[in-house]
XYZ file of C-alpha atoms in Angstrom:
544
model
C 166.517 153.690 115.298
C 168.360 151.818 117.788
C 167.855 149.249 120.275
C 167.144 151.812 123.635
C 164.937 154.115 121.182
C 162.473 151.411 120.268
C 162.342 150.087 123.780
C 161.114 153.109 124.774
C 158.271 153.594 122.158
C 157.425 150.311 123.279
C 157.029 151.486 126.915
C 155.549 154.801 125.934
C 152.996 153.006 123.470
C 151.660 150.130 126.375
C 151.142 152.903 128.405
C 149.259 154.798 126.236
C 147.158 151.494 125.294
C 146.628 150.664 128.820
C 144.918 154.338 129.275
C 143.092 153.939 126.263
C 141.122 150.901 127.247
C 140.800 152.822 131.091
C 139.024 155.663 129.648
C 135.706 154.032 129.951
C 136.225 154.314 134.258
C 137.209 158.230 134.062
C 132.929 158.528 132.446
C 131.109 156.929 135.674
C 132.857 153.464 135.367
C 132.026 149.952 134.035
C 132.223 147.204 136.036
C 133.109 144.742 132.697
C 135.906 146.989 132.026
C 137.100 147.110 135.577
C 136.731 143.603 136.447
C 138.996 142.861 133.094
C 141.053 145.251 133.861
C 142.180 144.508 137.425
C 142.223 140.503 135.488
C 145.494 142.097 134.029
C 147.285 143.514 137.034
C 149.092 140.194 137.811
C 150.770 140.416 134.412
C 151.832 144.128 134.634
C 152.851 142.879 138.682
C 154.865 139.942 136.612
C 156.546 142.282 134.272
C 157.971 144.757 136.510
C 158.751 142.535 138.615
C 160.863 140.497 136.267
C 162.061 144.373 134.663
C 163.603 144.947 137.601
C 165.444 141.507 137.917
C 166.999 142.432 134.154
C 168.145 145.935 135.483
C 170.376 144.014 137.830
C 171.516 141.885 135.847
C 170.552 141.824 132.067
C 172.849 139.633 130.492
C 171.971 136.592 133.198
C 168.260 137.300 132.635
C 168.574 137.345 129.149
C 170.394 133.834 129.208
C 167.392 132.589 131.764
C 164.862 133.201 129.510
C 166.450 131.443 126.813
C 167.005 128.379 129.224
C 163.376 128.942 130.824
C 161.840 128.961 127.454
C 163.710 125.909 125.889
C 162.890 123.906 129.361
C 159.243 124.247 128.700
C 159.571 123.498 125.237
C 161.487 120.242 125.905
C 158.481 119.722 128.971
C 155.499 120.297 126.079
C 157.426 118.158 123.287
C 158.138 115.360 125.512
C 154.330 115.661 127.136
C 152.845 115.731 123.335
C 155.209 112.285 122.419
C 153.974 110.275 125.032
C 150.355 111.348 124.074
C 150.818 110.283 120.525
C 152.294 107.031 121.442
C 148.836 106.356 123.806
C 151.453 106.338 126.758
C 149.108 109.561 128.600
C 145.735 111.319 127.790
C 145.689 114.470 125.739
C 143.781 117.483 127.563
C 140.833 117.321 124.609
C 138.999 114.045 123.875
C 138.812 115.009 120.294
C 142.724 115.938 119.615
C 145.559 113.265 120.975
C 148.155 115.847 120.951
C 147.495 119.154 123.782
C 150.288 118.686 125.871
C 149.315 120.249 128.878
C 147.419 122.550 127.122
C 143.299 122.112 126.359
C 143.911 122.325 122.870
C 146.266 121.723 119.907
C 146.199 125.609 118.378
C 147.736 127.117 121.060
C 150.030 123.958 121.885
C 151.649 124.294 118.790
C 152.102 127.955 119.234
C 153.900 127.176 122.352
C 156.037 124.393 120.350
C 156.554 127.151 117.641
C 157.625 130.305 120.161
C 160.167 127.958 122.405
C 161.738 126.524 118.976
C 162.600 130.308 117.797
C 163.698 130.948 120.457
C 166.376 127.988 120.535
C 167.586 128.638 116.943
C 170.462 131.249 117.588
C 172.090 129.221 120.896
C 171.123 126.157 119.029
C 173.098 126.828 115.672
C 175.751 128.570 117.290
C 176.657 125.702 119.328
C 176.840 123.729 116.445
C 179.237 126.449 114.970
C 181.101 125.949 117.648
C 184.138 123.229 118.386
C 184.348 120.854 121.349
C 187.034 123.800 122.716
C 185.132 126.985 122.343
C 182.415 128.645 124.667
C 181.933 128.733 128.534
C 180.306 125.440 129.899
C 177.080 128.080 130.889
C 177.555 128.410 126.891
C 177.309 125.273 126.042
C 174.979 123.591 128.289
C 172.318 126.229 126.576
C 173.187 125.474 123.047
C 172.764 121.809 124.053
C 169.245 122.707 125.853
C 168.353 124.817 122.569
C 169.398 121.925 120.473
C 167.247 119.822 122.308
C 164.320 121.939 121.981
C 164.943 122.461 118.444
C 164.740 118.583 117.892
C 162.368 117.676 119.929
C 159.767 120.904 118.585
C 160.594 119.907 115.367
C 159.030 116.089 115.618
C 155.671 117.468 117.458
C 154.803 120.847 116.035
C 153.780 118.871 112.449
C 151.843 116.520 114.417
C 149.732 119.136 115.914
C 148.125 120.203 112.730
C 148.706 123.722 113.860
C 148.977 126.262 110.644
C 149.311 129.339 112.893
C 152.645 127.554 114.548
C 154.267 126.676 111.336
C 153.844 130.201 109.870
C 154.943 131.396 113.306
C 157.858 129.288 113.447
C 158.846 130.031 109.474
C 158.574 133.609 109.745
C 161.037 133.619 112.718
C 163.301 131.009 111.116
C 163.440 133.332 107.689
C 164.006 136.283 109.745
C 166.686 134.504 111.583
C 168.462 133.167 108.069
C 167.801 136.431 106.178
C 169.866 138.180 109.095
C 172.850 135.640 110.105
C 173.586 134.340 106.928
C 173.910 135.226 103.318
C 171.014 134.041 101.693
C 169.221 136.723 100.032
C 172.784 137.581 98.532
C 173.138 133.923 97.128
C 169.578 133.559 95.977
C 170.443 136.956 93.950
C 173.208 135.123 92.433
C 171.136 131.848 91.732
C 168.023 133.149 89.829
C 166.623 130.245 88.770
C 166.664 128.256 92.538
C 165.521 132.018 93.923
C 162.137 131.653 91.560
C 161.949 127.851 92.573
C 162.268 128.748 96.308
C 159.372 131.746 96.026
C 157.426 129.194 94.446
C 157.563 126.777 97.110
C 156.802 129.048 99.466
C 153.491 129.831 97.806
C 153.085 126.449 97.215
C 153.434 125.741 100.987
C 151.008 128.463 101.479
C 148.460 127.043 99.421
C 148.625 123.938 100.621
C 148.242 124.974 104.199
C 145.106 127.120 103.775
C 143.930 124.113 101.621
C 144.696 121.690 104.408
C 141.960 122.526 106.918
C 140.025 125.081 104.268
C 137.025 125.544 106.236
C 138.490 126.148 109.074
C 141.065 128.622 107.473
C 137.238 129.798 106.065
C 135.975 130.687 108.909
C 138.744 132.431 110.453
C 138.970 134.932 107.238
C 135.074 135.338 108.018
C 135.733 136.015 111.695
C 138.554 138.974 110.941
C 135.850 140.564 108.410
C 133.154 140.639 111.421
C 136.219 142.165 113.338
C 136.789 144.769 111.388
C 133.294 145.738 110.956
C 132.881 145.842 114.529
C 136.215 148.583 114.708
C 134.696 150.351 111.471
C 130.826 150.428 113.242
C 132.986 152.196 116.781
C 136.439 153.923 115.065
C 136.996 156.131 118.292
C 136.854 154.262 121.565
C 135.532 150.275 120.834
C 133.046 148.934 122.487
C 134.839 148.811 125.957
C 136.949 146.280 127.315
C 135.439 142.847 127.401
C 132.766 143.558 125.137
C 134.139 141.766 122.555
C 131.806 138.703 121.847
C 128.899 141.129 122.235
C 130.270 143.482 119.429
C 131.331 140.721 117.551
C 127.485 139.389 117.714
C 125.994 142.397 117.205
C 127.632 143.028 113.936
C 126.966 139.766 112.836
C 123.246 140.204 113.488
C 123.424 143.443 111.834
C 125.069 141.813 109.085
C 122.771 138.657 107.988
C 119.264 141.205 108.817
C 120.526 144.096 105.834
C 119.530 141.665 103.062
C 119.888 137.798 101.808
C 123.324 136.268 102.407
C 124.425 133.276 100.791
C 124.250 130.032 102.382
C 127.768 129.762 102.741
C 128.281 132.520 104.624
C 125.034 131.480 106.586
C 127.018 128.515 107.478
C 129.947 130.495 108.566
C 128.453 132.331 110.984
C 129.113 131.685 114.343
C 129.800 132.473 118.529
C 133.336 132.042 119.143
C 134.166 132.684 122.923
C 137.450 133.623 121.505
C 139.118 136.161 119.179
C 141.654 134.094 116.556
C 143.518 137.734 115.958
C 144.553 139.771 119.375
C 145.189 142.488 117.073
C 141.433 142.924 116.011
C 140.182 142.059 119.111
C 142.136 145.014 121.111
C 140.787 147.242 118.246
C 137.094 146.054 119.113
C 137.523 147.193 122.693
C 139.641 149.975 122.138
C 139.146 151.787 118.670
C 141.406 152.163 115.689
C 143.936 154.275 118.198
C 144.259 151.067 120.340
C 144.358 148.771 117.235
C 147.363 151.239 116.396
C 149.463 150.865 119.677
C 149.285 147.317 120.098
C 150.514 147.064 116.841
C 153.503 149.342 117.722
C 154.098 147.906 120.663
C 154.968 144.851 118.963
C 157.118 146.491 116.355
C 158.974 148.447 118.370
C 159.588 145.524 121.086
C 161.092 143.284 117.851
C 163.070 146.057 116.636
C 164.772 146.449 120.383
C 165.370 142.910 120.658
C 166.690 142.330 117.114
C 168.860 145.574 117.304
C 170.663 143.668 120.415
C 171.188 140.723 118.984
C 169.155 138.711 121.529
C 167.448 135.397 120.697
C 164.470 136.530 122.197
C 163.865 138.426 119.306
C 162.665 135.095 117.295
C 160.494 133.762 120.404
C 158.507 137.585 120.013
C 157.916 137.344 116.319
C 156.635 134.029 116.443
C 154.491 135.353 119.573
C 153.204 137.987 117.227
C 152.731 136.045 114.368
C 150.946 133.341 116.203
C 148.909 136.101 117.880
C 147.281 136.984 114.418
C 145.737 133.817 114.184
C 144.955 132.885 117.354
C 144.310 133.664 121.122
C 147.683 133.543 122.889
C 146.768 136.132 125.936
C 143.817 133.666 127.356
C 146.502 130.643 127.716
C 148.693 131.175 130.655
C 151.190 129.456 128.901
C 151.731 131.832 125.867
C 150.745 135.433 128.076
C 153.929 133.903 130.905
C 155.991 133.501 127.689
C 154.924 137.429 126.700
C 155.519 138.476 130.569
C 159.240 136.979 130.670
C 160.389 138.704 126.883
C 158.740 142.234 127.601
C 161.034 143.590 130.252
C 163.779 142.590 127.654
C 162.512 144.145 125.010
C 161.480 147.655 126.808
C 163.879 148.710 129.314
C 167.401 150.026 127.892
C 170.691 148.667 129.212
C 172.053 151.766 130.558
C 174.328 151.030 133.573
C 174.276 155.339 134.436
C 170.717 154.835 135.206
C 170.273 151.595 136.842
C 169.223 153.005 140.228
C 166.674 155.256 138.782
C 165.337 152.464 136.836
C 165.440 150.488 139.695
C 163.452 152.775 141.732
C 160.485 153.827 139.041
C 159.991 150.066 138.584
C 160.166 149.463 142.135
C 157.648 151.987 142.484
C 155.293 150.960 140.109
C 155.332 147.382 141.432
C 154.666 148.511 144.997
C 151.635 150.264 143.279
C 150.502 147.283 141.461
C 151.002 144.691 143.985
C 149.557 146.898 146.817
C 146.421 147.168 144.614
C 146.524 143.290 143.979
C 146.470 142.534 147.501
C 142.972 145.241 147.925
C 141.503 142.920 145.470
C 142.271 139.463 147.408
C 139.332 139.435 149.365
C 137.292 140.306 146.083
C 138.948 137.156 144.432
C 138.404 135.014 147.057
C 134.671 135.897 147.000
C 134.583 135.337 143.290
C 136.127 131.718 143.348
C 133.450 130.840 146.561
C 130.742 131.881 144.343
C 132.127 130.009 141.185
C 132.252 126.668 143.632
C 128.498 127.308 144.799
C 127.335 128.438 141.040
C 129.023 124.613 140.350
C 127.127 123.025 142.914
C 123.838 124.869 141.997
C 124.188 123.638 138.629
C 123.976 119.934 139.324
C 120.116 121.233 140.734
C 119.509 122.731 137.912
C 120.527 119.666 135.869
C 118.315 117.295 137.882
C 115.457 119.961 137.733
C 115.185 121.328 141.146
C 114.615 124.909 140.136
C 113.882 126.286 143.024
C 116.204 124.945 145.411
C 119.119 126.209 142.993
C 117.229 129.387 142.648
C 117.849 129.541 146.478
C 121.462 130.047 145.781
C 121.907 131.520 142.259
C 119.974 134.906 143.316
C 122.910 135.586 146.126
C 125.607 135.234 143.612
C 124.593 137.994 140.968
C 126.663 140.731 142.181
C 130.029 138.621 142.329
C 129.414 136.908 139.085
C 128.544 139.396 136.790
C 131.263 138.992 134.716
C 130.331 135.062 134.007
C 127.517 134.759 130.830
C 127.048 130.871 131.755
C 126.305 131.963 135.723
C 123.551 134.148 133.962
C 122.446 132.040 131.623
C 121.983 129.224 133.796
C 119.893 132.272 136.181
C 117.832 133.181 133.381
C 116.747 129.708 132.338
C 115.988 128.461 136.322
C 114.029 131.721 136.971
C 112.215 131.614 133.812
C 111.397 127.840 134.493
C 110.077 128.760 137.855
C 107.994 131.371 135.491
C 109.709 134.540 136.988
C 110.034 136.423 133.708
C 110.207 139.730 134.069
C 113.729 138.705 136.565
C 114.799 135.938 134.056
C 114.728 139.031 131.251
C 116.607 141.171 133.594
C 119.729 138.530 134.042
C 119.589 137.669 130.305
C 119.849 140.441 129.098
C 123.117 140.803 131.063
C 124.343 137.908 129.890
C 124.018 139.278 125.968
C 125.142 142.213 127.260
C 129.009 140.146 127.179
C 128.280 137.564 125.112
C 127.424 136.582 121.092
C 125.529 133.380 122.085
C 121.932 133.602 120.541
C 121.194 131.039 123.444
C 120.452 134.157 125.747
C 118.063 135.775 123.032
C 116.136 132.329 122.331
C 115.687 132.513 125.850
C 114.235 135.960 126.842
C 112.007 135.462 123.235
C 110.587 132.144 124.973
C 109.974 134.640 128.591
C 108.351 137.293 126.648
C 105.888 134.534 124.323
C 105.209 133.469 128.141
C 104.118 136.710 129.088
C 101.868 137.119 125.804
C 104.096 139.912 124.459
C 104.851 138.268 120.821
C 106.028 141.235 119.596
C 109.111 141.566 121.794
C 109.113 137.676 121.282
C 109.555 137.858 117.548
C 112.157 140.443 117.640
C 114.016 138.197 120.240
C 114.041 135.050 118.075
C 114.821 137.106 114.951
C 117.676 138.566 116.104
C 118.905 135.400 117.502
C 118.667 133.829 113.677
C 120.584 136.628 112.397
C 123.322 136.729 115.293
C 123.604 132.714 113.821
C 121.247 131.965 111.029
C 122.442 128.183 110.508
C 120.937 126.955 114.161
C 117.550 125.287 113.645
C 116.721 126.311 116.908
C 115.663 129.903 116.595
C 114.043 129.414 113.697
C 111.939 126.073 115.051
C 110.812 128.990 117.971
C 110.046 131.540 115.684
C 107.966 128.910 113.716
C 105.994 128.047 116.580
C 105.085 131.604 117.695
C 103.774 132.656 114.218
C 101.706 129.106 114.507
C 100.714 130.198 118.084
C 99.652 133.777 116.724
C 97.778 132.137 113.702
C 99.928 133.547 110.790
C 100.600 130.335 108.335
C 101.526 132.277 105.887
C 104.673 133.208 107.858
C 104.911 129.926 109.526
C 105.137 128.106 106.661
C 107.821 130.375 105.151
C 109.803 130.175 108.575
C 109.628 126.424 108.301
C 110.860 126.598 104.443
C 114.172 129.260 105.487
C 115.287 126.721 108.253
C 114.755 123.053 106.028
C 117.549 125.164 103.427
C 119.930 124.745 106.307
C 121.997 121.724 105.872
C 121.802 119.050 108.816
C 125.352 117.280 110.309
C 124.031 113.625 110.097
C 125.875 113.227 112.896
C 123.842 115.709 115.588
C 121.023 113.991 116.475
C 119.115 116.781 118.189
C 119.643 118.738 115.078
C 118.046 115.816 112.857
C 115.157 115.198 114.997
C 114.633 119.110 115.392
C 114.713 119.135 111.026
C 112.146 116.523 111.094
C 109.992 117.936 113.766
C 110.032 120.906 111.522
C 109.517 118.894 108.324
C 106.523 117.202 109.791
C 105.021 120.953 110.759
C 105.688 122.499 107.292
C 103.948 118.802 105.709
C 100.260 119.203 107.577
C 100.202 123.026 106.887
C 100.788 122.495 103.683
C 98.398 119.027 103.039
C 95.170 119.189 102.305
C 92.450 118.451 105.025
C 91.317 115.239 105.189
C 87.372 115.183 105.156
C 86.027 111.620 106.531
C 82.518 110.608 104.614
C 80.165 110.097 106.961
C-alpha cells in the first residue's frame, strides 16, 4: 500500500466517521449532537482550508509545518523553564510546569508531538557538514535542533507518562526505520536481551511512578468499554459521553458488592483519557473502528513519503490513548495542520480538481459557519450573564438570579453547570417540580451524582421518598466513595423512621476512608459517626 492509497482510506474513513456520529439528526434530531457537531465545523473549515494551501504547494507546506510545529515547541519549552525557575506563574496552582496550557498532561503531550516532529530535520542537520543543504535547510534543522534540546530538558519535568511513551514510540519508530538497529541488535544478542529488558523496566517503573493514577485510568478504559459493549451499534450519541460513562458505572457498583478499592476508584471525569474509547461511546464499535483507521492509514501516508510529520502523528496518536488531546486547542491545531498532509495525494494531473472539491467543500463549511455566528454570539452573551447570575447565587439572592437564569435555558442547554446552578436556585426558592425538570437535563450530559443528590433532596421536599431513595441510591452507585449521598440517604430513612436501614446506611459510608486533608469530608464522617453513636446507645432513663 502506498503513500496516495492510504491517504485516501484516510479521507474515505473520516467521512464515513463523520456520518456515523450524524446519524442521530437524519431520526428527528438531537440538539446535544448538533450543538457538538457544528462545535467541529471550524476544524473541518481549518483543514480544508490548509488542504488546499498543500495542493499548491506541498513541499513548502510540508516544510511550514515542520517550522510551525518546532516554533511552538521552542514557545512551550521556554514558557515551562521560566515557570520552573519561579520567573512566571504556571496556568494550575497545584502543578509549576503548564506552559500556557491549564495543565501538565496535555503540556507534555505538546512537548512530546513538537519534539518528534524535530527528530528527522534535527539529526539530519547534524549529518550534515557546514557546506551541504540550502540555508531554508539549515535554518530548520537548527530550529528542530532547538526544539529537540529544549523538549528534551522540560518534558521529564512535567511528570507526563503519556508524553514519554508518546515521544519513545515515535523516536523507536524513527531509529527502527533510518538506521540499522534491529539488524545490529540481531547481531549483539546479549545487549538486544539487555535493551528489551530496560524497556520493561522503564515500563514498570513508569506505571509504578504515579500508580494510582495509572489505576484509575486502567479503571476508566474498563467503564469505556462497557459503555461500547452495553450500545455496540450506534453509541450513545455524540456528547453523551460522561452520561454513558456514569450510567455504566452506576450499573456497575448496584449488580452486587465491589471491593473497596474499586469503590475508591470510581469517579466523574469531565474528560475521556482515551479518544479512541470515547468516539466508540458516542458512535458504536463501527466508529471505534474508523477512527482507528483513520489514524493508521494517515501514519502509513506520511511514513510512506518520508515526511517528518509522520513522528509528530504517532506521538499525537499515542498520546491520544491516554489522554484528551481534541479538547486542548493546542494539540486539535497540531491535528488540523498534519491532516491535509497526510490525506490528500501529491498528484500534480489533478491539482485543479483537487483544488476545486476542496474549494467547494470549504465554501460549504464556512458558509454554514457564518449561519451559526449569530447563534454563537448569543451563546457567549448568555455564558457572561449565567457568570454574573452566579455571583447571586453565591451571595444567596435566589430569586433575583432566578430572574435571569430562566431566560437562558434554551441557549445553554448544552452547559451541565448552567443547569445545575438552575436546579439548585429553583429548588431553593422551593420550585421543585421545575428544579427536577432542569436537573434532569443536566444528568442527561453529565456523570456528576451532584445533579441526582439534588433532584433526591426536591423529591424528599415534595414527600415523595420513594423517588427520593432511588435518586440518592443511584447517586452512591454512579460514585460510591462520596459521603455525601450516603449522609442524604441516611437522613431520609431517619426521616421515614426505618433505623434499621439508617443505621446500616451510616455503617456502608464510615467504611469509606476520609482524606485528612478535606475538611468538609471529616466533619461530614463525624456528623455521621455521631448519628450512627445515639441510634445505636442505649436510652438514658433519668431517676426521678
Amino acid at each position: 500500500m502506498n503513500g496516495k492509497t492510504s491517504g485516501i482510506l484516510a479521507i474515505a474513513s473520516l467521512l464515513l466517521l463523520m456520518l456515523t456520529l450524524s446519524l442521530p439528526l437524519l431520526t428527528g434530531g438531537d440538539t446535544i449532537v448538533r450543538f457538538q457537531l457544528i462545535r467541529t465545523l471550524p476544524f473541518i473549515a481549518a483543514v480544508l482550508l490548509l488542504g488546499g494551501l498543500f495542493c499548491v504547494c506541498p513541499t513548502g507546506y510540508g516544510r511550514a509545518c515542520v517550522l510551525l510545529i518546532c516554533i511552538s515547541g521552542i514557545v512551550e519549552s521556554v514558557l515551562g523553564i521560566v515557570q520552573v525557575i519561579n520567573v512566571s506563574e504556571s496556568q494550575h496552582p497545584l502543578f509549576c510546569l503548564t506552559g500556557s496550557l491549564g495543565n501538565p498532561g496535555p503540556y507534555g503531550g505538546l512537548i512530546a508531538i513538537a519534539m518528534s516532529v524535530a527528530l528527522v530535520p534535527a539529526v539530519n542537520s547534524l549529518k550534515q557538514s557546514k557546506e551541504q543543504g540550502k540555508p531554508l535547510q539549515k535554518i530548520l534543522g537548527y530550529i528542530s535542533l532547538l526544539a529537540l534540546c529544549l523538549g528534551a530538558l522540560v518534558l521529564p519535568a512535567s511528570q507526563s507518562r503519556a508524553g514519554w511513551l508518546a515521544f519513545a514510540v515515535a523516536a523507536l519508530l524513527y531509529a527502527i526505520k533510518n538506521t540499522g538497529i534491529i539488524y545490529w541488535l540481531n547481531r549483539h544478542t546479549i545487549i538486544k536481551y539487555v535493551s528489551i529488558l530496560a524497556i520493561l523496566a522503564a515500563v514498570v517503573w513508569a506505571f509504578t511512578f504515579k500508580l494510582q493514577s495509572a489505576l484509575g485510568r486502567f479503571y476508566i478504559w474498563w467503564m469505556d468499554i462497557r459503555a461500547i459493549v452495553n450500545g455496540p451499534f450506534f453509541g450513545y450519541g455524540l456528547g453523551y459521553r460522561s452520561f454513558a460513562f456514569g450510567e455504566v458505572q452506576a450499573d456497575y457498583f448496584a449488580s452486587g458488592e465491589r471491593p473497596l478499592a474499586q469503590m475508591m476508584m470510581a469517579c466523574c471525569p469531565v474528560e475521556s483519557f482515551n479518544e479512541f474509547l470515547s468516539i466508540g461511546m458516542c458512535g458504536g464499535v463501527f466508529a471505534l473502528v474508523l477512527a482507528l483507521a483513520i489514524a493508521i492509514f494517515a501514519i502509513l501516508s506520511l511514513y510512506k513519503r518520508n515526511s517528518p510529520l509522520a513522528y509528530g502523528l504517532v506521538a499525537w496518536v499515542v498520546f491520544a490513548c491516554f489522554s484528551y488531546p481534541l479538547s486542548i486547542p493546542h494539540l486539535s491545531i497540531m491535528l488540523a495542520i498534519i491532516l491535509p498532509v497526510a490525506m490528500i495525494p501529491e498528484n500534480p494531473k489533478r491539482k485543479k480538481l483537487q483544488l476545486s472539491v476542496l474549494s467547494v467543500l470549504l465554501f460549504a463549511v464556512v458558509t454554514l459557519c457564518v449561519s451559526k455566528i449569530p447563534e454563537y454570539r448569543e451563546q457567549k452573551k448568555a455564558e457572561a450573564a449565567f457568570e454574573q447570575a452566579r455571583e447571586y447565587v453565591n451571595i444567596g439572592s435566589y430569586s433575583v438570579a432566578a430572574r435571569s437564569l430562566r431566560f437562558l435555558e434554551d441557549k445553554l442547554f448544552y452547559n451541565y453547570w448552567y443547569l445545575y446552578e438552575y436546579g439548585m436556585t429553583l429548588f431553593n426558592l422551593e420550585n421543585y417540580e421545575k428544579s427536577i425538570s432542569i436537573l434532569k437535563k443536566g444528568a442527561a450530559i453529565s456523570c456528576d451524582p451532584a445533579f441526582h443528590n439534588l433532584i433526591g433532596r426536591c423529591y424528599e421536599a415534595m414527600e415523595d421518598y420513594e423517588n427520593a431513595e432511588r435518586e440518592y441510591r443511584h447517586s452512591i452507585n454512579m460514585v460510591p466513595c462520596r459521603l455525601y449521598s450516603r449522609s442524604l440517604l441516611m437522613n431520609l430513612k431517619t426521616k421515614t423512621g426505618n433505623y434499621e436501614e439508617t443505621i446500616q446506611c451510616g455503617r456502608d459510608a464510615l467504611v469509606i476512608p476520609v482524606n485528612p486533608l478535606n475538611t468538609n469530608m471529616q466533619q461530614l464522617y463525624m456528623e455521621i459517626q455521631s448519628n450512627l453513636d445515639s441510634l445505636l446507645s442505649p436510652p438514658v432513663h433519668k431517676l426521678p
